[in-house]
Tab-separated table of C-alpha atoms in Angstrom:
chain	number	residue	atom	x	y	z
A	22	UNK	CA	108.710	143.732	190.480
A	23	UNK	CA	105.019	143.756	191.286
A	24	UNK	CA	102.172	142.418	189.206
A	25	UNK	CA	103.316	143.278	185.677
A	26	UNK	CA	100.361	141.634	183.983
A	27	UNK	CA	98.001	143.638	186.169
A	28	UNK	CA	99.934	146.809	185.376
A	29	UNK	CA	99.661	146.108	181.659
A	30	UNK	CA	95.919	145.461	181.939
A	31	UNK	CA	95.467	148.707	183.889
A	32	UNK	CA	97.518	150.603	181.288
A	33	UNK	CA	95.358	149.223	178.479
A	34	UNK	CA	92.198	150.494	180.171
A	35	UNK	CA	93.737	153.909	180.908
A	36	UNK	CA	95.013	154.360	177.347
A	37	UNK	CA	91.694	154.049	175.533
A	38	UNK	CA	91.445	157.833	175.119
A	39	UNK	CA	94.960	158.315	173.680
A	40	UNK	CA	95.868	158.435	169.974
A	41	UNK	CA	96.675	155.008	168.527
A	42	UNK	CA	100.339	155.806	167.808
A	43	UNK	CA	100.947	156.838	171.422
A	44	UNK	CA	99.162	153.755	172.735
A	45	UNK	CA	101.239	151.529	170.443
A	46	UNK	CA	104.432	153.129	171.729
A	47	UNK	CA	103.446	152.552	175.338
A	48	UNK	CA	102.421	148.959	174.625
A	49	UNK	CA	105.714	148.401	172.839
A	50	UNK	CA	107.610	149.712	175.879
A	51	UNK	CA	105.552	147.481	178.174
A	52	UNK	CA	106.279	144.478	175.964
A	53	UNK	CA	109.992	145.231	176.056
A	54	UNK	CA	109.812	145.527	179.836
A	55	UNK	CA	108.347	142.014	180.088
A	56	UNK	CA	110.323	140.519	177.205
A	57	UNK	CA	112.565	138.305	179.315
A	58	UNK	CA	110.466	137.878	182.432
A	59	UNK	CA	106.992	137.102	181.097
A	60	UNK	CA	107.004	135.516	177.653
A	61	UNK	CA	103.222	135.242	177.446
A	62	UNK	CA	102.525	138.839	178.454
A	63	UNK	CA	105.114	140.258	176.077
A	64	UNK	CA	103.856	138.172	173.161
A	65	UNK	CA	100.251	139.183	173.880
A	66	UNK	CA	101.385	142.773	173.343
A	67	UNK	CA	103.862	142.204	170.531
A	68	UNK	CA	101.909	139.930	168.212
A	69	UNK	CA	99.114	142.422	167.433
A	70	UNK	CA	101.638	145.279	167.143
A	71	UNK	CA	103.836	143.208	164.806
A	72	UNK	CA	101.064	143.090	162.204
A	73	UNK	CA	101.231	146.855	161.676
A	74	UNK	CA	103.133	148.243	158.683
A	75	UNK	CA	104.417	151.128	160.796
A	76	UNK	CA	107.740	151.665	162.587
A	77	UNK	CA	106.010	150.318	165.706
A	78	UNK	CA	105.182	147.098	163.857
A	79	UNK	CA	108.783	146.713	162.788
A	80	UNK	CA	110.019	147.390	166.330
A	81	UNK	CA	107.599	144.739	167.627
A	82	UNK	CA	108.948	142.229	165.107
A	83	UNK	CA	112.510	143.002	166.183
A	84	UNK	CA	111.563	142.384	169.804
A	85	UNK	CA	109.847	139.117	168.883
A	86	UNK	CA	112.984	138.152	166.971
A	87	UNK	CA	115.153	138.901	169.998
A	88	UNK	CA	112.843	136.805	172.130
A	89	UNK	CA	112.804	133.898	169.670
A	90	UNK	CA	116.588	133.922	169.326
A	91	UNK	CA	116.937	133.747	173.106
A	92	UNK	CA	114.185	131.122	173.539
A	93	UNK	CA	113.448	129.501	170.151
A	94	UNK	CA	109.979	128.099	169.653
A	95	UNK	CA	108.653	129.153	173.043
A	96	UNK	CA	105.375	130.946	173.324
A	97	UNK	CA	102.724	131.353	170.690
A	98	UNK	CA	105.022	131.978	167.731
A	99	UNK	CA	108.053	130.382	166.108
A	100	UNK	CA	111.389	131.656	164.779
A	101	UNK	CA	110.282	130.829	161.227
A	102	UNK	CA	107.031	132.773	161.553
A	103	UNK	CA	108.832	135.816	162.930
A	104	UNK	CA	111.440	135.601	160.141
A	105	UNK	CA	108.746	135.526	157.454
A	106	UNK	CA	106.912	138.473	159.011
A	107	UNK	CA	110.133	140.463	159.332
A	108	UNK	CA	111.031	139.855	155.684
A	109	UNK	CA	107.512	140.845	154.606
A	110	UNK	CA	107.499	144.120	156.538
A	111	UNK	CA	107.612	147.061	154.115
A	112	UNK	CA	109.992	149.065	156.339
A	113	UNK	CA	112.560	146.321	156.920
A	114	UNK	CA	116.230	147.130	156.537
A	115	UNK	CA	119.200	145.120	155.366
A	116	UNK	CA	120.049	144.373	159.001
A	117	UNK	CA	116.546	142.966	159.472
A	118	UNK	CA	117.327	140.477	156.708
A	119	UNK	CA	120.288	139.261	158.784
A	120	UNK	CA	118.059	138.938	161.847
A	121	UNK	CA	115.584	136.941	159.749
A	122	UNK	CA	118.456	134.711	158.617
A	123	UNK	CA	119.371	134.066	162.257
A	124	UNK	CA	115.752	133.134	162.917
A	125	UNK	CA	115.652	130.780	159.924
A	126	UNK	CA	118.780	129.039	161.186
A	127	UNK	CA	117.352	128.891	164.724
A	128	UNK	CA	114.223	127.245	163.318
A	129	UNK	CA	116.248	124.641	161.422
A	130	UNK	CA	120.038	124.560	161.729
A	131	UNK	CA	120.336	122.384	158.619
A	132	UNK	CA	119.323	125.421	156.541
A	133	UNK	CA	122.467	127.375	157.476
A	134	UNK	CA	124.427	126.602	154.277
A	135	UNK	CA	121.490	127.579	152.063
A	136	UNK	CA	120.748	130.727	154.091
A	137	UNK	CA	124.405	131.788	153.949
A	138	UNK	CA	124.570	131.155	150.190
A	139	UNK	CA	121.369	133.134	149.619
A	140	UNK	CA	122.635	136.110	151.615
A	141	UNK	CA	125.980	136.124	149.818
A	142	UNK	CA	124.301	135.978	146.417
A	143	UNK	CA	121.976	138.827	147.366
A	144	UNK	CA	124.771	141.055	148.666
A	145	UNK	CA	127.546	140.430	146.176
A	146	UNK	CA	126.942	143.867	144.659
A	147	UNK	CA	125.696	145.525	147.859
A	148	UNK	CA	126.950	148.871	149.064
A	149	UNK	CA	129.843	148.908	151.511
A	150	UNK	CA	127.720	149.177	154.646
A	151	UNK	CA	125.514	146.197	153.769
A	152	UNK	CA	128.484	144.173	152.536
A	153	UNK	CA	130.435	144.775	155.731
A	154	UNK	CA	127.374	143.905	157.804
A	155	UNK	CA	127.146	140.566	156.012
A	156	UNK	CA	130.863	139.872	156.355
A	157	UNK	CA	130.696	140.560	160.095
A	158	UNK	CA	127.553	138.431	160.371
A	159	UNK	CA	129.353	135.563	158.618
A	160	UNK	CA	132.241	135.788	161.065
A	161	UNK	CA	129.880	135.807	164.060
A	162	UNK	CA	128.254	132.648	162.668
A	163	UNK	CA	131.686	131.039	162.207
A	164	UNK	CA	131.252	130.958	158.437
A	165	UNK	CA	134.865	132.037	158.033
A	166	UNK	CA	135.541	130.477	154.636
A	167	UNK	CA	132.395	132.088	153.248
A	168	UNK	CA	133.434	135.462	154.700
A	169	UNK	CA	136.868	135.207	153.086
A	170	UNK	CA	135.364	134.236	149.750
A	171	UNK	CA	132.805	137.051	149.995
A	172	UNK	CA	135.345	139.730	150.890
A	173	UNK	CA	138.125	138.608	148.538
A	174	UNK	CA	141.672	139.835	148.848
A	175	UNK	CA	141.179	142.837	146.552
A	176	UNK	CA	138.318	144.223	148.624
A	177	UNK	CA	140.205	143.533	151.867
A	178	UNK	CA	143.109	145.640	150.653
A	179	UNK	CA	140.745	148.467	149.727
A	180	UNK	CA	139.886	149.628	153.232
A	181	UNK	CA	140.630	149.168	156.903
A	182	UNK	CA	137.172	147.877	157.833
A	183	UNK	CA	137.247	145.237	155.115
A	184	UNK	CA	140.799	144.240	156.049
A	185	UNK	CA	139.929	143.780	159.717
A	186	UNK	CA	136.930	141.582	158.941
A	187	UNK	CA	138.989	139.626	156.431
A	188	UNK	CA	141.788	139.068	158.970
A	189	UNK	CA	139.224	138.044	161.609
A	190	UNK	CA	137.891	135.421	159.199
A	191	UNK	CA	141.393	134.107	158.544
A	192	UNK	CA	142.036	133.971	162.300
A	193	UNK	CA	138.826	131.990	162.701
A	194	UNK	CA	140.098	129.358	160.284
A	195	UNK	CA	143.276	128.811	162.291
């Protein structure tokens, strides 16, 4: 609860002798610690880390995404910029693509139909895990009709997980 910015500055000076990967990990932890309480301090740490093509860079982008989804457009970055960086990261996962989609929609809600259509087209032939992740994402975004159309009755009858998501989408329509 004390002077977090001062603590971060002190940590930076003390860490000059440590290997870069260890320093990045500590800075990432410090940024997460200040994520919700000091937007400026956390972004000062996260933005340089987010440019790295390492797991630390990806973790920094995920934290920036979390911050932008909670407080869109605040600070020295934007949801759209974080989405583009997340999609460009060489270690991104399929779930990162869904986070980027949330950021795109946060940046401009009128893009939701196009973002949803793009994700569905990209995951029509996806493996079960990625397909289920999209179907659940659609339901969380209240895109129930799109979830039903994506899952289809045949797929819903093929497994419990698919059936539950399919039924949730139908319940959302009612």
